Amino acid sequence: MGTEEAAITMVNYYTTVTPHIRNVPVFIQYSNHKELKTDAGNQRTQAVLQAVSAVQSGGSPSSDVQEALAATSSPVLRIIIDNMFYPVTLDVLQQIFSKFGTVMKIITFTKNNQFQALLQFSDPVNAQQAKLALDGQNIYNSCCTLRIDFSKLVNLNVKYNNDKSRDYTRPELPAGDGQPSIDPTVAAAFSKDSNSLLGKIPGALNPLSAAAAAAAAAGRVALAGQTGSSGVLLVSNLNEEVSNTRPNTTRVYGDVQRVKILYNKKDSALIQMSDANQAQLAMSHLNGQKMYGKIIRVTLSKHQTVALPRDGLDDQGLTKDYANSPLHRFKKPGSKNFQNIFPPSATLHLSNIPQDVTEDDLRLLFSNAGGTVKAFKFFQDRKMALIQMSTVEEAIQALIDLHNYNMGGNQHLRVSFSKSTI
């Protein structure tokens, strides 16, 4: 820090307010060093330090700093989108990153269940500035977090111009087999118009409200070819012996409104989410997962809503209405729950743990759910923990059985999938 007083102020502040970086608590204390000595001969270290300072103060790195960065940087960035609650398109990325320089090429793909992109600037300095300013930022409020690194590639080879890849220097490229070509209305929606969704804040993202993000994501840009798509899912190949109307698994990916087990096909159910984007998210993460010994299939239903039984009609408890449930995780715009949406994994995140509950208590609880606990770790405040089951299927089963489990004193356990391992 610049002065000892500034360091004292920082330590005092963060002693009472624990900072979190990428959902991990960070603890700050004094060092024995009076100052940090950097290698004056390391041109890149000095250049990065100056660049960070310049960007933080709202300026741009000087020309000699830019030259030092360009000498060792690639013009190609690798971008990963974390917590992708709303779909992100190639055009959205172009709109965001073009504020830092000329975007020449973009390739998007999915790897390890994560949406990723390679984006090439015309100049390595622009890539460096974009990384400094945008890494860790959210495209929409509390979700769609950008994780940015330099790629080892220095040039992208783009063969087709479509919704998966784009070479802005060669508009004559074909769309490719089976790929939709660029829709001019989509391109216009994300053009460099000052009124566009992401064009209002120069040099940074516009943190849209959840409502605005939902409106953007519900359109053709987000769900190409699925305009006005349903928020209702059809889940099939359920285990009839244990299937019920508890929607805990889909609750991880959105707020469930209604559930109906089909009368003549009890291995299938209709699940109504709050909107089409939540339905898309649940489908992408849950389709093909193994649940109670059977691989489930999750698709979008042709129904727009799940109908409740008519008054006086007994449907044998096959339909449940959760519209007013207090357990909805995503009702509050900007909720931290948007940041904790991950694919099914063997490791579960537990929260709202009572102070008197021990590790042995939780290990026993999860073992009784029908699985084997391989590892356990309390967070420092002991209100949260990670627990690792032996398989993803066991973790899914434990989440279904134990999310919202009453731990006593009307304190209910919260269970979700974690991206961490123990």
Tab-separated table of N, CA and C in Angstrom, residues 138-207:
chain	number	residue	atom	x	y	z
A	138	ASN	N	-19.242	-9.432	-14.026
A	138	ASN	CA	-20.489	-10.110	-14.390
A	138	ASN	C	-21.119	-9.426	-15.595
A	139	ILE	N	-21.564	-10.213	-16.568
A	139	ILE	CA	-22.275	-9.631	-17.709
A	139	ILE	C	-23.646	-9.145	-17.257
A	140	TYR	N	-24.334	-9.972	-16.467
A	140	TYR	CA	-25.616	-9.598	-15.875
A	140	TYR	C	-25.461	-9.627	-14.357
A	141	ASN	N	-26.364	-8.977	-13.660
A	141	ASN	CA	-26.259	-8.886	-12.203
A	141	ASN	C	-26.073	-10.251	-11.560
A	142	SER	N	-24.947	-10.424	-10.878
A	142	SER	CA	-24.668	-11.602	-10.047
A	142	SER	C	-24.591	-12.912	-10.816
A	143	CYS	N	-24.460	-12.861	-12.131
A	143	CYS	CA	-24.320	-14.117	-12.885
A	143	CYS	C	-23.567	-13.857	-14.187
A	144	CYS	N	-23.273	-14.941	-14.908
A	144	CYS	CA	-22.532	-14.863	-16.170
A	144	CYS	C	-21.199	-14.137	-15.961
A	145	THR	N	-20.354	-14.739	-15.107
A	145	THR	CA	-19.083	-14.134	-14.722
A	145	THR	C	-17.997	-14.478	-15.735
A	146	LEU	N	-17.252	-13.460	-16.168
A	146	LEU	CA	-16.181	-13.649	-17.144
A	146	LEU	C	-14.890	-14.096	-16.451
A	147	ARG	N	-14.313	-15.220	-16.894
A	147	ARG	CA	-12.988	-15.660	-16.466
A	147	ARG	C	-12.088	-15.628	-17.700
A	148	ILE	N	-11.069	-14.796	-17.672
A	148	ILE	CA	-10.296	-14.507	-18.882
A	148	ILE	C	-8.815	-14.830	-18.691
A	149	ASP	N	-8.258	-15.550	-19.654
A	149	ASP	CA	-6.818	-15.830	-19.698
A	149	ASP	C	-6.324	-15.610	-21.121
A	150	PHE	N	-5.001	-15.503	-21.258
A	150	PHE	CA	-4.433	-15.441	-22.605
A	150	PHE	C	-4.368	-16.843	-23.191
A	151	SER	N	-4.680	-16.939	-24.467
A	151	SER	CA	-4.563	-18.209	-25.173
A	151	SER	C	-3.134	-18.372	-25.678
A	152	LYS	N	-2.719	-19.635	-25.848
A	152	LYS	CA	-1.404	-19.905	-26.436
A	152	LYS	C	-1.426	-19.634	-27.947
A	153	LEU	N	-2.634	-19.579	-28.500
A	153	LEU	CA	-2.766	-19.294	-29.932
A	153	LEU	C	-2.509	-17.809	-30.196
A	154	VAL	N	-1.972	-17.511	-31.360
A	154	VAL	CA	-1.782	-16.102	-31.734
A	154	VAL	C	-2.677	-15.722	-32.911
A	155	ASN	N	-3.336	-16.728	-33.501
A	155	ASN	CA	-4.252	-16.446	-34.610
A	155	ASN	C	-5.337	-17.517	-34.651
A	156	LEU	N	-6.576	-17.116	-34.859
A	156	LEU	CA	-7.694	-18.060	-34.927
A	156	LEU	C	-8.034	-18.352	-36.383
A	157	ASN	N	-8.310	-19.608	-36.662
A	157	ASN	CA	-8.705	-20.016	-38.008
A	157	ASN	C	-10.210	-20.257	-38.022
A	158	VAL	N	-10.958	-19.310	-38.563
A	158	VAL	CA	-12.428	-19.391	-38.586
A	158	VAL	C	-12.873	-19.787	-39.990
A	159	LYS	N	-13.638	-20.892	-40.063
A	159	LYS	CA	-14.076	-21.395	-41.371
A	159	LYS	C	-15.484	-20.926	-41.739
A	160	TYR	N	-16.323	-20.657	-40.709
A	160	TYR	CA	-17.729	-20.328	-40.975
A	160	TYR	C	-18.157	-19.094	-40.181
A	161	ASN	N	-19.046	-18.327	-40.762
A	161	ASN	CA	-19.693	-17.225	-40.049
A	161	ASN	C	-21.115	-17.649	-39.674
A	162	ASN	N	-21.307	-17.987	-38.407
A	162	ASN	CA	-22.634	-18.371	-37.936
A	162	ASN	C	-22.742	-18.003	-36.462
A	163	ASP	N	-23.686	-18.620	-35.740
A	163	ASP	CA	-23.873	-18.234	-34.345
A	163	ASP	C	-22.858	-18.876	-33.403
A	164	LYS	N	-21.925	-19.708	-33.957
A	164	LYS	CA	-20.884	-20.344	-33.142
A	164	LYS	C	-19.502	-19.728	-33.384
A	165	SER	N	-19.273	-19.208	-34.574
A	165	SER	CA	-17.975	-18.625	-34.901
A	165	SER	C	-18.169	-17.448	-35.855
A	166	ARG	N	-17.210	-16.536	-35.834
A	166	ARG	CA	-17.341	-15.338	-36.664
A	166	ARG	C	-15.967	-14.771	-36.976
A	167	ASP	N	-15.723	-14.465	-38.259
A	167	ASP	CA	-14.541	-13.728	-38.677
A	167	ASP	C	-15.032	-12.401	-39.241
A	168	TYR	N	-14.832	-11.325	-38.469
A	168	TYR	CA	-15.369	-10.015	-38.853
A	168	TYR	C	-14.585	-9.403	-40.008
A	169	THR	N	-13.422	-9.993	-40.333
A	169	THR	CA	-12.640	-9.482	-41.452
A	169	THR	C	-13.023	-10.161	-42.767
A	170	ARG	N	-13.842	-11.237	-42.688
A	170	ARG	CA	-14.225	-11.981	-43.900
A	170	ARG	C	-15.744	-12.265	-43.893
A	171	PRO	N	-16.541	-11.260	-44.169
A	171	PRO	CA	-18.000	-11.433	-44.127
A	171	PRO	C	-18.533	-12.394	-45.184
A	172	GLU	N	-17.677	-12.764	-46.171
A	172	GLU	CA	-18.147	-13.637	-47.259
A	172	GLU	C	-18.120	-15.115	-46.887
A	173	LEU	N	-17.610	-15.479	-45.710
A	173	LEU	CA	-17.512	-16.891	-45.326
A	173	LEU	C	-18.892	-17.541	-45.263
A	174	PRO	N	-18.984	-18.842	-45.636
A	174	PRO	CA	-20.285	-19.533	-45.579
A	174	PRO	C	-20.716	-19.800	-44.142
A	175	ALA	N	-22.006	-20.157	-43.981
A	175	ALA	CA	-22.537	-20.434	-42.645
A	175	ALA	C	-22.169	-21.839	-42.178
A	176	GLY	N	-21.918	-22.758	-43.099
A	176	GLY	CA	-21.598	-24.137	-42.700
A	176	GLY	C	-22.838	-25.001	-42.682
A	177	ASP	N	-22.635	-26.307	-42.792
A	177	ASP	CA	-23.754	-27.249	-42.868
A	177	ASP	C	-24.583	-27.236	-41.590
A	178	GLY	N	-25.879	-27.044	-41.760
A	178	GLY	CA	-26.795	-27.165	-40.634
A	178	GLY	C	-26.721	-26.033	-39.630
A	179	GLN	N	-25.891	-25.028	-39.892
A	179	GLN	CA	-25.774	-23.915	-38.958
A	179	GLN	C	-26.568	-22.727	-39.472
A	180	PRO	N	-27.302	-22.057	-38.596
A	180	PRO	CA	-28.022	-20.865	-39.045
A	180	PRO	C	-27.045	-19.751	-39.373
A	181	SER	N	-27.310	-19.054	-40.484
A	181	SER	CA	-26.451	-17.930	-40.836
A	181	SER	C	-26.774	-16.749	-39.924
A	182	ILE	N	-25.981	-15.704	-40.046
A	182	ILE	CA	-26.170	-14.543	-39.165
A	182	ILE	C	-27.511	-13.893	-39.467
A	183	ASP	N	-28.315	-13.744	-38.445
A	183	ASP	CA	-29.614	-13.098	-38.578
A	183	ASP	C	-29.402	-11.592	-38.480
A	184	PRO	N	-29.772	-10.821	-39.524
A	184	PRO	CA	-29.518	-9.375	-39.481
A	184	PRO	C	-30.215	-8.680	-38.312
A	185	THR	N	-31.378	-9.200	-37.893
A	185	THR	CA	-32.072	-8.559	-36.763
A	185	THR	C	-31.321	-8.801	-35.464
A	186	VAL	N	-30.684	-9.971	-35.359
A	186	VAL	CA	-29.870	-10.272	-34.178
A	186	VAL	C	-28.636	-9.382	-34.174
A	187	ALA	N	-27.992	-9.276	-35.330
A	187	ALA	CA	-26.796	-8.433	-35.410
A	187	ALA	C	-27.133	-6.991	-35.064
A	188	ALA	N	-28.288	-6.526	-35.534
A	188	ALA	CA	-28.699	-5.149	-35.255
A	188	ALA	C	-28.957	-4.933	-33.771
A	189	ALA	N	-29.498	-5.962	-33.128
A	189	ALA	CA	-29.828	-5.826	-31.703
A	189	ALA	C	-28.581	-5.578	-30.870
A	190	PHE	N	-27.432	-6.088	-31.328
A	190	PHE	CA	-26.197	-5.917	-30.573
A	190	PHE	C	-25.159	-5.102	-31.346
A	191	SER	N	-25.632	-4.224	-32.205
A	191	SER	CA	-24.715	-3.355	-32.933
A	191	SER	C	-24.194	-2.274	-32.001
A	192	LYS	N	-23.339	-1.421	-32.504
A	192	LYS	CA	-22.722	-0.406	-31.643
A	192	LYS	C	-23.640	0.800	-31.450
A	193	ASP	N	-24.880	0.547	-31.306
A	193	ASP	CA	-25.872	1.572	-31.014
A	193	ASP	C	-25.770	1.940	-29.542
A	194	SER	N	-25.766	3.233	-29.230
A	194	SER	CA	-25.617	3.666	-27.838
A	194	SER	C	-26.799	3.247	-26.985
A	195	ASN	N	-27.892	2.862	-27.618
A	195	ASN	CA	-29.062	2.441	-26.841
A	195	ASN	C	-29.118	0.946	-26.616
A	196	SER	N	-28.108	0.196	-27.132
A	196	SER	CA	-28.167	-1.254	-26.969
A	196	SER	C	-27.921	-1.639	-25.524
A	197	LEU	N	-28.289	-2.860	-25.179
A	197	LEU	CA	-28.252	-3.309	-23.787
A	197	LEU	C	-26.892	-3.150	-23.147
A	198	LEU	N	-25.825	-3.491	-23.896
A	198	LEU	CA	-24.494	-3.514	-23.297
A	198	LEU	C	-23.645	-2.327	-23.733
A	199	GLY	N	-24.279	-1.318	-24.337
A	199	GLY	CA	-23.498	-0.228	-24.905
A	199	GLY	C	-23.510	1.050	-24.114
A	200	LYS	N	-23.950	1.046	-22.882
A	200	LYS	CA	-24.158	2.296	-22.162
A	200	LYS	C	-22.979	2.744	-21.323
A	201	ILE	N	-22.100	1.813	-20.946
A	201	ILE	CA	-20.975	2.174	-20.096
A	201	ILE	C	-19.684	1.957	-20.871
A	202	PRO	N	-18.990	3.031	-21.282
A	202	PRO	CA	-17.769	2.843	-22.069
A	202	PRO	C	-16.698	2.148	-21.248
A	203	GLY	N	-16.053	1.141	-21.870
A	203	GLY	CA	-14.935	0.490	-21.212
A	203	GLY	C	-15.300	-0.516	-20.150
A	204	ALA	N	-16.574	-0.783	-19.943
A	204	ALA	CA	-16.968	-1.747	-18.906
A	204	ALA	C	-18.312	-2.348	-19.248
A	205	LEU	N	-18.712	-3.332	-18.454
A	205	LEU	CA	-20.002	-3.975	-18.672
A	205	LEU	C	-21.096	-3.149	-18.051
A	206	ASN	N	-22.293	-3.334	-18.552
A	206	ASN	CA	-23.458	-2.712	-17.932
A	206	ASN	C	-24.126	-3.771	-17.070
A	207	PRO	N	-24.080	-3.660	-15.727
A	207	PRO	CA	-24.687	-4.698	-14.885
A	207	PRO	C	-26.204	-4.617	-14.946
